Amino acid sequence: MTRSISDLAPALRDVVRDVRTQVSALHAELVRYRLVWGTAGNVSGRIPGTDLFAIKPSGVSYEELAPERMVVCTLNGEKIDDGTPASLVPSSDTAAHAYVYRHMPEVGGVVHTHSPYATAWAARGEAVPCHLTMIADEFGGDIPVGPFALIGDDSIGRGIVETLHGSRSQAVLMQNHGPFTVGRDARSAVKAAVMCEEAARTMCIARQLGNTIPIAPDDVLALNDRYQNVYGQRPSR
Amino acid sequence: MTRSISDLAPALRDVVRDVRTQVSALHAELVRYRLVWGTAGNVSGRIPGTDLFAIKPSGVSYEELAPERMVVCTLNGEKIDDGTPASLVPSSDTAAHAYVYRHMPEVGGVVHTHSPYATAWAARGEAVPCHLTMIADEFGGDIPVGPFALIGDDSIGRGIVETLHGSRSQAVLMQNHGPFTVGRDARSAVKAAVMCEEAARTMCIARQLGNTIPIAPDDVLALNDRYQNVYGQRPSR
Amino acid sequence: MTRSISDLAPALRDVVRDVRTQVSALHAELVRYRLVWGTAGNVSGRIPGTDLFAIKPSGVSYEELAPERMVVCTLNGEKIDDGTPASLVPSSDTAAHAYVYRHMPEVGGVVHTHSPYATAWAARGEAVPCHLTMIADEFGGDIPVGPFALIGDDSIGRGIVETLHGSRSQAVLMQNHGPFTVGRDARSAVKAAVMCEEAARTMCIARQLGNTIPIAPDDVLALNDRYQNVYGQRPSR
Amino acid sequence: MTRSISDLAPALRDVVRDVRTQVSALHAELVRYRLVWGTAGNVSGRIPGTDLFAIKPSGVSYEELAPERMVVCTLNGEKIDDGTPASLVPSSDTAAHAYVYRHMPEVGGVVHTHSPYATAWAARGEAVPCHLTMIADEFGGDIPVGPFALIGDDSIGRGIVETLHGSRSQAVLMQNHGPFTVGRDARSAVKAAVMCEEAARTMCIARQLGNTIPIAPDDVLALNDRYQNVYGQRPSR
């Protein structure tokens, strides 16, 4: 029997509504930072206190998104009765998002784009080298490459999880495909998607000029620790 | 004797009006995605139920377009009495659009731009290689190059049609010139123009970094089949 | 004795006002097409029926421009009493504009920018090769390079005029400096500046990919003749 | 005992308010010229007549900035009682800004960004060569590279000051990190940040095409002297 939002306690239904609102709004950030064209990128967010997440519907343009059109799925990637028409199917990348949520309990948000510079490194199967302090800050090392994987089963999700487990990075470049990023919530995953593209772009421009200078591994770790633990306003982060 | 819109049945006159409205509005998408500068690109749309199509007037800026200024032509590229002033001539690329409509009955829309990355590949006479899943999805293989052809007769149209017939792609890069795209309607042809530029851009960035990794031909076909047949919302596509 | 606008017949004063309005407004096009940053570019227009032209004031930001702040100068580049404060001096490139107006009577508008792609070719002293039909259409051949010249005397103006006289192009790339374009009026010179940057950009992207394919000289001339004489709407051009 | 704004004379409190207003507003210029993404860049301004400066709070997004949220610090980089909540900490780059103000009394504004082209040259540890008149005008020579330095002590500030003291440039590219610029006030430092990125971008594009042509050292100095002393409107600069 299909599960339904109406089975949830009222307080959890409010959480569902909040996550759908956030996930819907965050797609505008992908457009604003020019990470997506057409309908190609998607954001999802885990719904705290449940085994559900909310994700973009498939093939719907960014102008047509709204909180009540975000599709709610189980951690197996199956749409539940969420108040949207039965015909509104979740993103074609839903299986990959679901795999990440099942295997990375600390992750509360997932983003996928075909942002051009990150995707260019993916077309080469080459990691973005950590030759800038901003990459050390955000990613704690190179932005790694995951395997080539066809859509349709768990291959993409497994490639994401295995690659991220061997890295401090919140971003992985799936070969011949594009970046996936994760975060403690959907907003954090979107920030990682923005910074991943910026890192990929700046290092690509640098490479056009010639060789770049590595940062010593100890310095990379020192920068990353400081940024993750000291930077920003304490109360508001 | 010149044909006239007023010869059409009232229901068909409504179709003419709808296609002109759509074709006029779609030029704003070319501007939005930065595919055109000045007056260089053009969109046309076949008028269902007739042997006519509507196309941009020549040399008119995008700000000055309006549905009633879209020029209506026969499939031989001759302007009919469409309510515009006799002096408003159709796009200088009208002969190429007309040739495509005459020889590709499944095509309902044609777009031409000088979008910079696609045009750069055209300046080299090199196909955009299908080394990304998004190119496999959208184009089913490399984006092919058509011959060099001068404007003024059927050379451009013939080059477009012959090249597309040997490919699954909706886009062709005419050598030393720029991309033409087709679709089942004008909106679909505009989407192909946007994705063609995005594919050309991402592969150009990747090439700056070095060699890129091919996708196996069987995987290209599997991705294309899935995308063309499964992706998106069933009712709304 | 300094000349004054008030010496002009009333009908000519209206022409002065119209040219100042056009020249002021055209600077917004430089911003829109991202040809300028800060205060670096300038537009001027010859005032028909007089030996005067109107030009941007020096070092004033684009947001602060207005028709009544455009400085009116003689063809020797000397500011006349034009109603602006004595302290409002004309663009530091005024001598170059004036030289062009003195030596090219068919020119009614001049534009100078540091638009990045055209300036990049200028940093190399390399002409933009005419390997695209859009360059043949607009420029009738390569976009030529003029000599290195210091600001402060007629060197820049002389370099522009001598280079343009050996070419069909409306644009010249002054070595180590940037592009100057001319036209029958200021609007036409701005269009040439936009297309010069677009040509420089597209050919730069193509060069990143490898060698590009020339267009045969006869075809270049055929394209240019057609575009200059047939393209667009007859009455409105 | 912590110092407080309320210890200042009323006239100086007005100056504090004006500088905070300017510094807050100038961050919008960084966004407008696409020099920053997320929260990565910062502007500060010395408060004339005091030993204080105002700077962006750490990790706060550009949309959330306001004059009363600019943090006021001593020239040792310590926040004073400035009316913001005790929890609102200054930019993580505050120590570097403070070091510059302590050691360069002529400097009234400092800007730091990770603007992509300038940062790309920094990733290579290569100065932007002065092969364009606009670079001679603005920077009087190459834009120099400073040492690699970790955040957390005076290393970055010392690297900035030592590098700028050996140059006419208002900008320095800190290796593996990004540009810092200075000016007589915050507005001038922002202008230098914009022009630094534009210089870095144009020279990077030129380099993609091949070798570029140097400008003779005497010509560089002549251009710089003229631009710094003659260009623009006398009264308003």
PDB file of N, CA and C in Angstrom, chain D residues 170-216:
ATOM      1  N   GLN D 170      48.501  49.099  -7.158  1.00  0.00           N
ATOM      2  CA  GLN D 170      47.566  49.098  -6.030  1.00  0.00           C
ATOM      3  C   GLN D 170      47.051  47.686  -5.743  1.00  0.00           C
ATOM      4  N   ALA D 171      47.505  46.704  -6.515  1.00  0.00           N
ATOM      5  CA  ALA D 171      46.989  45.338  -6.369  1.00  0.00           C
ATOM      6  C   ALA D 171      48.138  44.365  -6.207  1.00  0.00           C
ATOM      7  N   VAL D 172      47.909  43.328  -5.404  1.00  0.00           N
ATOM      8  CA  VAL D 172      48.877  42.247  -5.251  1.00  0.00           C
ATOM      9  C   VAL D 172      48.111  40.929  -5.293  1.00  0.00           C
ATOM     10  N   LEU D 173      48.702  39.941  -5.971  1.00  0.00           N
ATOM     11  CA  LEU D 173      48.086  38.613  -6.049  1.00  0.00           C
ATOM     12  C   LEU D 173      48.787  37.711  -5.047  1.00  0.00           C
ATOM     13  N   MET D 174      48.127  37.366  -3.975  1.00  0.00           N
ATOM     14  CA  MET D 174      48.748  36.487  -2.980  1.00  0.00           C
ATOM     15  C   MET D 174      48.717  35.052  -3.503  1.00  0.00           C
ATOM     16  N   GLN D 175      49.883  34.422  -3.552  1.00  0.00           N
ATOM     17  CA  GLN D 175      50.028  33.109  -4.191  1.00  0.00           C
ATOM     18  C   GLN D 175      49.068  32.067  -3.611  1.00  0.00           C
ATOM     19  N   ASN D 176      48.452  31.283  -4.510  1.00  0.00           N
ATOM     20  CA  ASN D 176      47.483  30.234  -4.124  1.00  0.00           C
ATOM     21  C   ASN D 176      46.253  30.778  -3.397  1.00  0.00           C
ATOM     22  N   HIS D 177      46.050  32.096  -3.415  1.00  0.00           N
ATOM     23  CA  HIS D 177      44.989  32.654  -2.612  1.00  0.00           C
ATOM     24  C   HIS D 177      44.101  33.601  -3.436  1.00  0.00           C
ATOM     25  N   GLY D 178      44.612  34.788  -3.775  1.00  0.00           N
ATOM     26  CA  GLY D 178      43.791  35.729  -4.530  1.00  0.00           C
ATOM     27  C   GLY D 178      44.269  37.144  -4.339  1.00  0.00           C
ATOM     28  N   PRO D 179      43.584  38.112  -4.982  1.00  0.00           N
ATOM     29  CA  PRO D 179      44.038  39.501  -4.962  1.00  0.00           C
ATOM     30  C   PRO D 179      43.625  40.274  -3.706  1.00  0.00           C
ATOM     31  N   PHE D 180      44.533  41.149  -3.277  1.00  0.00           N
ATOM     32  CA  PHE D 180      44.222  42.225  -2.334  1.00  0.00           C
ATOM     33  C   PHE D 180      44.515  43.548  -3.050  1.00  0.00           C
ATOM     34  N   THR D 181      43.639  44.532  -2.870  1.00  0.00           N
ATOM     35  CA  THR D 181      43.890  45.854  -3.461  1.00  0.00           C
ATOM     36  C   THR D 181      43.738  46.929  -2.396  1.00  0.00           C
ATOM     37  N   VAL D 182      44.447  48.036  -2.629  1.00  0.00           N
ATOM     38  CA  VAL D 182      44.386  49.166  -1.707  1.00  0.00           C
ATOM     39  C   VAL D 182      44.060  50.429  -2.485  1.00  0.00           C
ATOM     40  N   GLY D 183      43.665  51.488  -1.732  1.00  0.00           N
ATOM     41  CA  GLY D 183      43.376  52.775  -2.357  1.00  0.00           C
ATOM     42  C   GLY D 183      43.349  53.853  -1.302  1.00  0.00           C
ATOM     43  N   ARG D 184      43.210  55.089  -1.778  1.00  0.00           N
ATOM     44  CA  ARG D 184      43.188  56.198  -0.809  1.00  0.00           C
ATOM     45  C   ARG D 184      41.916  56.152   0.039  1.00  0.00           C
ATOM     46  N   ASP D 185      40.880  55.484  -0.487  1.00  0.00           N
ATOM     47  CA  ASP D 185      39.687  55.205   0.314  1.00  0.00           C
ATOM     48  C   ASP D 185      39.092  53.888  -0.182  1.00  0.00           C
ATOM     49  N   ALA D 186      38.003  53.471   0.438  1.00  0.00           N
ATOM     50  CA  ALA D 186      37.443  52.165   0.085  1.00  0.00           C
ATOM     51  C   ALA D 186      36.977  52.128  -1.363  1.00  0.00           C
ATOM     52  N   ARG D 187      36.436  53.263  -1.851  1.00  0.00           N
ATOM     53  CA  ARG D 187      35.952  53.287  -3.242  1.00  0.00           C
ATOM     54  C   ARG D 187      37.100  53.064  -4.215  1.00  0.00           C
ATOM     55  N   SER D 188      38.226  53.699  -3.948  1.00  0.00           N
ATOM     56  CA  SER D 188      39.391  53.550  -4.827  1.00  0.00           C
ATOM     57  C   SER D 188      39.918  52.109  -4.788  1.00  0.00           C
ATOM     58  N   ALA D 189      39.885  51.479  -3.635  1.00  0.00           N
ATOM     59  CA  ALA D 189      40.339  50.088  -3.533  1.00  0.00           C
ATOM     60  C   ALA D 189      39.400  49.150  -4.289  1.00  0.00           C
ATOM     61  N   VAL D 190      38.103  49.450  -4.269  1.00  0.00           N
ATOM     62  CA  VAL D 190      37.154  48.643  -5.042  1.00  0.00           C
ATOM     63  C   VAL D 190      37.412  48.829  -6.532  1.00  0.00           C
ATOM     64  N   LYS D 191      37.649  50.066  -6.963  1.00  0.00           N
ATOM     65  CA  LYS D 191      37.952  50.296  -8.383  1.00  0.00           C
ATOM     66  C   LYS D 191      39.188  49.483  -8.787  1.00  0.00           C
ATOM     67  N   ALA D 192      40.195  49.470  -7.925  1.00  0.00           N
ATOM     68  CA  ALA D 192      41.412  48.703  -8.236  1.00  0.00           C
ATOM     69  C   ALA D 192      41.102  47.204  -8.328  1.00  0.00           C
ATOM     70  N   ALA D 193      40.179  46.714  -7.495  1.00  0.00           N
ATOM     71  CA  ALA D 193      39.806  45.296  -7.552  1.00  0.00           C
ATOM     72  C   ALA D 193      39.111  44.969  -8.869  1.00  0.00           C
ATOM     73  N   VAL D 194      38.254  45.887  -9.322  1.00  0.00           N
ATOM     74  CA  VAL D 194      37.559  45.679 -10.595  1.00  0.00           C
ATOM     75  C   VAL D 194      38.562  45.677 -11.742  1.00  0.00           C
ATOM     76  N   MET D 195      39.473  46.647 -11.753  1.00  0.00           N
ATOM     77  CA  MET D 195      40.428  46.758 -12.848  1.00  0.00           C
ATOM     78  C   MET D 195      41.465  45.630 -12.800  1.00  0.00           C
ATOM     79  N   CYS D 196      41.806  45.169 -11.604  1.00  0.00           N
ATOM     80  CA  CYS D 196      42.738  44.043 -11.470  1.00  0.00           C
ATOM     81  C   CYS D 196      42.152  42.800 -12.134  1.00  0.00           C
ATOM     82  N   GLU D 197      40.872  42.534 -11.871  1.00  0.00           N
ATOM     83  CA  GLU D 197      40.239  41.367 -12.493  1.00  0.00           C
ATOM     84  C   GLU D 197      40.157  41.547 -14.005  1.00  0.00           C
ATOM     85  N   GLU D 198      39.840  42.765 -14.445  1.00  0.00           N
ATOM     86  CA  GLU D 198      39.724  43.000 -15.888  1.00  0.00           C
ATOM     87  C   GLU D 198      41.077  42.837 -16.573  1.00  0.00           C
ATOM     88  N   ALA D 199      42.143  43.324 -15.927  1.00  0.00           N
ATOM     89  CA  ALA D 199      43.491  43.151 -16.481  1.00  0.00           C
ATOM     90  C   ALA D 199      43.861  41.670 -16.526  1.00  0.00           C
ATOM     91  N   ALA D 200      43.584  40.973 -15.438  1.00  0.00           N
ATOM     92  CA  ALA D 200      43.910  39.541 -15.366  1.00  0.00           C
ATOM     93  C   ALA D 200      43.136  38.762 -16.415  1.00  0.00           C
ATOM     94  N   ARG D 201      41.878  39.133 -16.614  1.00  0.00           N
ATOM     95  CA  ARG D 201      41.042  38.435 -17.594  1.00  0.00           C
ATOM     96  C   ARG D 201      41.535  38.671 -19.017  1.00  0.00           C
ATOM     97  N   THR D 202      41.774  39.926 -19.350  1.00  0.00           N
ATOM     98  CA  THR D 202      42.145  40.225 -20.730  1.00  0.00           C
ATOM     99  C   THR D 202      43.495  39.610 -21.067  1.00  0.00           C
ATOM    100  N   MET D 203      44.457  39.670 -20.139  1.00  0.00           N
ATOM    101  CA  MET D 203      45.764  39.073 -20.410  1.00  0.00           C
ATOM    102  C   MET D 203      45.679  37.542 -20.456  1.00  0.00           C
ATOM    103  N   CYS D 204      44.765  36.955 -19.699  1.00  0.00           N
ATOM    104  CA  CYS D 204      44.587  35.501 -19.773  1.00  0.00           C
ATOM    105  C   CYS D 204      44.034  35.111 -21.135  1.00  0.00           C
ATOM    106  N   ILE D 205      43.063  35.852 -21.627  1.00  0.00           N
ATOM    107  CA  ILE D 205      42.508  35.566 -22.953  1.00  0.00           C
ATOM    108  C   ILE D 205      43.597  35.719 -24.015  1.00  0.00           C
ATOM    109  N   ALA D 206      44.392  36.783 -23.884  1.00  0.00           N
ATOM    110  CA  ALA D 206      45.468  37.009 -24.859  1.00  0.00           C
ATOM    111  C   ALA D 206      46.455  35.843 -24.843  1.00  0.00           C
ATOM    112  N   ARG D 207      46.795  35.382 -23.664  1.00  0.00           N
ATOM    113  CA  ARG D 207      47.740  34.274 -23.525  1.00  0.00           C
ATOM    114  C   ARG D 207      47.221  32.992 -24.182  1.00  0.00           C
ATOM    115  N   GLN D 208      45.891  32.817 -24.149  1.00  0.00           N
ATOM    116  CA  GLN D 208      45.320  31.643 -24.824  1.00  0.00           C
ATOM    117  C   GLN D 208      45.633  31.664 -26.314  1.00  0.00           C
ATOM    118  N   LEU D 209      45.776  32.875 -26.866  1.00  0.00           N
ATOM    119  CA  LEU D 209      46.034  32.999 -28.303  1.00  0.00           C
ATOM    120  C   LEU D 209      47.504  32.812 -28.633  1.00  0.00           C
ATOM    121  N   GLY D 210      48.388  33.038 -27.654  1.00  0.00           N
ATOM    122  CA  GLY D 210      49.825  32.910 -27.890  1.00  0.00           C
ATOM    123  C   GLY D 210      50.578  33.990 -27.121  1.00  0.00           C
ATOM    124  N   ASN D 211      51.774  34.297 -27.570  1.00  0.00           N
ATOM    125  CA  ASN D 211      52.586  35.291 -26.871  1.00  0.00           C
ATOM    126  C   ASN D 211      52.040  36.701 -27.067  1.00  0.00           C
ATOM    127  N   THR D 212      52.272  37.545 -26.079  1.00  0.00           N
ATOM    128  CA  THR D 212      51.837  38.936 -26.168  1.00  0.00           C
ATOM    129  C   THR D 212      53.057  39.853 -26.254  1.00  0.00           C
ATOM    130  N   ILE D 213      52.813  41.109 -26.664  1.00  0.00           N
ATOM    131  CA  ILE D 213      53.891  42.060 -26.943  1.00  0.00           C
ATOM    132  C   ILE D 213      54.076  42.973 -25.732  1.00  0.00           C
ATOM    133  N   PRO D 214      55.310  43.053 -25.182  1.00  0.00           N
ATOM    134  CA  PRO D 214      55.526  43.966 -24.052  1.00  0.00           C
ATOM    135  C   PRO D 214      55.407  45.435 -24.478  1.00  0.00           C
ATOM    136  N   ILE D 215      55.183  46.301 -23.500  1.00  0.00           N
ATOM    137  CA  ILE D 215      55.272  47.752 -23.702  1.00  0.00           C
ATOM    138  C   ILE D 215      56.592  48.194 -23.081  1.00  0.00           C
ATOM    139  N   ALA D 216      57.316  49.061 -23.769  1.00  0.00           N
ATOM    140  CA  ALA D 216      58.618  49.508 -23.268  1.00  0.00           C
ATOM    141  C   ALA D 216      58.453  50.174 -21.901  1.00  0.00           C
TER     142      ALA D 216
END
